[in-house]
């Protein structure tokens, strides 16, 4: 009993010392405060809003080399209708966009490399056609293209714009549920 009283007295003293130290530290804004840069809340824009499951999709590309959505959700085994719009003003030779859904396991870098050489086919490389589930045509500012396709198997599929240099910026996931 005596011992525990002594311990709590010690504890009290310790806490007191700590808090008075803290007080002193506050008065001198020295080196210690440098490390305490407040961490900003991590914002994950792409996953902040979960898209609804719908097989009626719209997707846009713009003059800033961006898709407006990086995730799309659809149901497996049912016809998907995708309306793809280019909301920019630039010519398709300079800022052309398409939407290419690829089979699982496709090496995106390798595909994009091959696509660069397929200008005569809207940058869809014929040698890689086995990897392509569906694609729109290549469109420029103000244009749109609508396609229909079906994906029987559930899973996560990559989609990209295969215009040269766009794939690093323009890619997303088509989630099939
Ligand atoms: Cu593009």
Tab-separated table of C-alpha atoms and ligand atoms in Angstrom:
chain	number	residue	atom	x	y	z
A	1	UNK	CA	0.000	0.000	0.000
A	2	UNK	CA	2.719	2.402	1.054
A	3	UNK	CA	4.615	1.519	-2.035
A	4	UNK	CA	1.786	2.314	-4.407
A	5	UNK	CA	1.279	5.694	-2.773
A	6	UNK	CA	4.904	6.448	-3.255
A	7	UNK	CA	4.691	5.352	-6.856
A	8	UNK	CA	1.776	7.616	-7.582
A	9	UNK	CA	3.554	10.489	-5.869
A	10	UNK	CA	6.518	9.851	-8.077
A	11	UNK	CA	4.284	9.634	-11.084
A	12	UNK	CA	2.648	12.896	-10.154
A	13	UNK	CA	6.012	14.569	-9.795
A	14	UNK	CA	7.101	13.140	-13.123
A	15	UNK	CA	4.007	14.360	-14.891
A	16	UNK	CA	4.453	17.737	-13.266
A	17	UNK	CA	8.023	17.985	-14.483
A	18	UNK	CA	6.964	16.897	-17.945
A	19	UNK	CA	4.232	19.460	-18.167
A	20	UNK	CA	6.430	22.268	-16.932
A	21	UNK	CA	9.005	21.275	-19.495
A	22	UNK	CA	6.301	21.433	-22.092
A	23	UNK	CA	5.515	24.939	-20.964
A	24	UNK	CA	9.075	26.006	-21.406
A	25	UNK	CA	9.304	24.428	-24.803
A	26	UNK	CA	6.288	26.414	-25.950
A	27	UNK	CA	8.026	29.642	-25.095
A	28	UNK	CA	11.070	28.824	-27.168
A	29	UNK	CA	10.130	27.814	-30.699
A	30	UNK	CA	13.338	25.897	-31.240
A	31	UNK	CA	14.463	23.034	-33.411
A	32	UNK	CA	11.975	20.560	-31.950
A	33	UNK	CA	9.039	22.081	-33.757
A	34	UNK	CA	10.508	21.621	-37.212
A	35	UNK	CA	9.591	17.959	-37.415
A	36	UNK	CA	6.016	18.572	-36.432
A	37	UNK	CA	4.800	19.828	-39.767
A	38	UNK	CA	1.179	18.797	-39.709
A	39	UNK	CA	0.395	16.008	-42.100
A	40	UNK	CA	-2.313	17.045	-44.513
A	41	UNK	CA	-5.209	14.637	-44.854
A	42	UNK	CA	-4.556	12.318	-47.753
A	43	UNK	CA	-7.006	12.944	-50.541
A	44	UNK	CA	-7.676	10.106	-52.902
A	45	UNK	CA	-9.750	11.744	-55.545
A	46	UNK	CA	-10.240	8.689	-57.671
A	47	UNK	CA	-11.674	6.526	-54.908
A	48	UNK	CA	-13.515	9.259	-53.026
A	49	UNK	CA	-16.715	8.684	-54.942
A	50	UNK	CA	-17.557	5.123	-55.840
A	51	UNK	CA	-19.266	5.090	-59.198
A	52	UNK	CA	-22.619	3.371	-59.382
A	53	UNK	CA	-22.903	0.147	-61.266
A	54	UNK	CA	-24.425	0.913	-64.622
A	55	UNK	CA	-23.977	-0.602	-68.042
A	56	UNK	CA	-24.832	2.726	-69.597
A	57	UNK	CA	-21.565	4.630	-69.403
A	58	UNK	CA	-20.302	8.021	-70.446
A	59	UNK	CA	-16.653	8.895	-70.493
A	60	UNK	CA	-14.975	12.113	-71.553
A	61	UNK	CA	-11.520	13.089	-72.680
A	62	UNK	CA	-10.278	16.676	-72.804
A	63	UNK	CA	-7.514	18.896	-74.165
A	64	UNK	CA	-5.571	18.405	-70.927
A	65	UNK	CA	-4.989	14.751	-71.815
A	66	UNK	CA	-7.360	13.481	-69.130
A	67	UNK	CA	-10.321	11.173	-68.838
A	68	UNK	CA	-13.045	12.492	-66.545
A	69	UNK	CA	-13.321	9.083	-64.831
A	70	UNK	CA	-10.621	6.680	-63.762
A	71	UNK	CA	-13.037	4.002	-62.588
A	72	UNK	CA	-16.132	2.577	-64.205
A	73	UNK	CA	-18.388	-0.132	-62.778
A	74	UNK	CA	-20.521	-2.466	-64.829
A	75	UNK	CA	-22.356	-5.753	-64.549
A	76	UNK	CA	-20.893	-8.868	-66.042
A	77	UNK	CA	-22.567	-10.600	-68.945
A	78	UNK	CA	-24.806	-7.688	-69.928
A	79	UNK	CA	-24.419	-5.321	-72.845
A	80	UNK	CA	-22.393	-2.248	-71.949
A	81	UNK	CA	-23.079	0.953	-73.859
A	82	UNK	CA	-20.302	3.492	-73.667
A	83	UNK	CA	-20.594	7.023	-75.021
A	84	UNK	CA	-17.137	8.493	-75.377
A	85	UNK	CA	-16.850	12.255	-75.876
A	86	UNK	CA	-13.950	14.570	-76.530
A	87	UNK	CA	-14.867	17.782	-74.728
A	88	UNK	CA	-11.832	19.695	-75.983
A	89	UNK	CA	-11.213	21.682	-79.141
A	90	UNK	CA	-7.986	20.217	-80.428
A	91	UNK	CA	-7.627	18.177	-83.608
A	92	UNK	CA	-7.392	14.445	-83.288
A	93	UNK	CA	-3.961	14.529	-84.911
A	94	UNK	CA	-2.674	16.572	-81.952
A	95	UNK	CA	-4.900	15.505	-79.061
A	96	UNK	CA	-6.753	12.455	-80.292
A	97	UNK	CA	-8.356	10.168	-77.739
A	98	UNK	CA	-9.788	6.707	-77.725
A	99	UNK	CA	-10.946	4.188	-75.145
A	100	UNK	CA	-9.384	0.754	-75.285
A	101	UNK	CA	-10.335	-1.980	-72.803
A	102	UNK	CA	-7.724	-4.651	-72.459
A	103	UNK	CA	-7.833	-8.245	-71.367
A	104	UNK	CA	-6.506	-9.089	-67.944
A	105	UNK	CA	-2.797	-9.753	-67.911
A	106	UNK	CA	-2.031	-7.407	-70.795
A	107	UNK	CA	1.291	-5.626	-70.423
A	108	UNK	CA	0.093	-2.032	-70.720
A	109	UNK	CA	3.504	-0.575	-71.465
A	110	UNK	CA	4.173	-3.088	-74.196
A	111	UNK	CA	0.720	-2.525	-75.665
A	112	UNK	CA	1.146	1.258	-75.631
A	113	UNK	CA	4.533	0.911	-77.315
A	114	UNK	CA	3.057	-1.152	-80.130
A	115	UNK	CA	0.090	1.205	-80.403
A	116	UNK	CA	2.392	4.114	-81.208
A	117	UNK	CA	3.277	2.459	-84.493
A	118	UNK	CA	-0.351	1.829	-85.479
A	119	UNK	CA	-1.329	5.301	-86.627
A	120	UNK	CA	-3.018	3.913	-89.743
A	121	UNK	CA	-5.403	1.935	-87.540
A	122	UNK	CA	-6.359	4.611	-84.974
A	123	UNK	CA	-3.449	3.450	-82.798
A	124	UNK	CA	-4.980	0.008	-82.272
A	125	UNK	CA	-2.120	-2.363	-83.091
A	126	UNK	CA	-3.399	-5.249	-85.202
A	127	UNK	CA	-0.693	-7.538	-83.820
A	128	UNK	CA	-2.211	-7.096	-80.337
A	129	UNK	CA	-5.863	-7.535	-81.301
A	130	UNK	CA	-6.088	-10.613	-79.064
A	131	UNK	CA	-5.555	-8.323	-76.059
A	132	UNK	CA	-8.315	-5.889	-76.980
A	133	UNK	CA	-11.803	-6.474	-75.587
A	134	UNK	CA	-13.332	-3.345	-77.088
A	135	UNK	CA	-12.323	0.071	-78.345
A	136	UNK	CA	-13.774	3.273	-79.697
A	137	UNK	CA	-12.439	5.038	-82.740
A	138	UNK	CA	-9.940	7.829	-82.308
A	139	UNK	CA	-11.733	11.163	-81.895
A	140	UNK	CA	-10.784	14.829	-81.775
A	141	UNK	CA	-12.290	17.843	-80.019
A	142	UNK	CA	-16.085	18.017	-80.206
A	143	UNK	CA	-16.457	14.473	-81.516
A	144	UNK	CA	-17.931	11.415	-79.882
A	145	UNK	CA	-18.202	7.702	-80.482
A	146	UNK	CA	-20.568	5.143	-78.976
A	147	UNK	CA	-19.733	1.474	-78.659
A	148	UNK	CA	-21.431	-1.597	-77.258
A	149	UNK	CA	-19.665	-4.571	-75.815
A	150	UNK	CA	-20.091	-7.279	-73.200
A	151	UNK	CA	-17.676	-8.672	-70.644
A	152	UNK	CA	-18.756	-12.082	-69.387
A	153	UNK	CA	-16.216	-12.490	-66.607
A	154	UNK	CA	-16.094	-10.485	-63.414
A	155	UNK	CA	-12.867	-8.731	-62.599
A	156	UNK	CA	-10.873	-5.568	-63.011
A	157	UNK	CA	-9.906	-4.524	-66.527
A	158	UNK	CA	-7.597	-1.719	-67.592
A	159	UNK	CA	-8.670	0.878	-70.067
A	160	UNK	CA	-6.326	3.312	-71.750
A	161	UNK	CA	-6.074	5.908	-74.460
A	162	UNK	CA	-3.601	4.489	-76.957
A	163	UNK	CA	-2.743	7.791	-78.671
A	164	UNK	CA	1.051	8.170	-78.477
A	165	UNK	CA	2.142	9.488	-75.100
A	166	UNK	CA	-1.325	9.524	-73.543
A	167	UNK	CA	-1.386	6.212	-71.736
A	168	UNK	CA	0.583	7.412	-68.711
A	169	UNK	CA	-2.062	10.083	-68.063
A	170	UNK	CA	-5.136	8.451	-69.564
A	171	UNK	CA	-5.898	5.144	-67.948
A	172	UNK	CA	-8.491	3.702	-65.639
A	173	UNK	CA	-10.135	0.579	-64.303
A	174	UNK	CA	-13.301	-0.997	-65.573
A	175	UNK	CA	-14.673	-3.002	-62.690
A	176	UNK	CA	-16.959	-5.822	-63.773
A	177	UNK	CA	-19.169	-7.179	-60.988
B	1	LIG	CU1	-5.765	10.470	-75.511
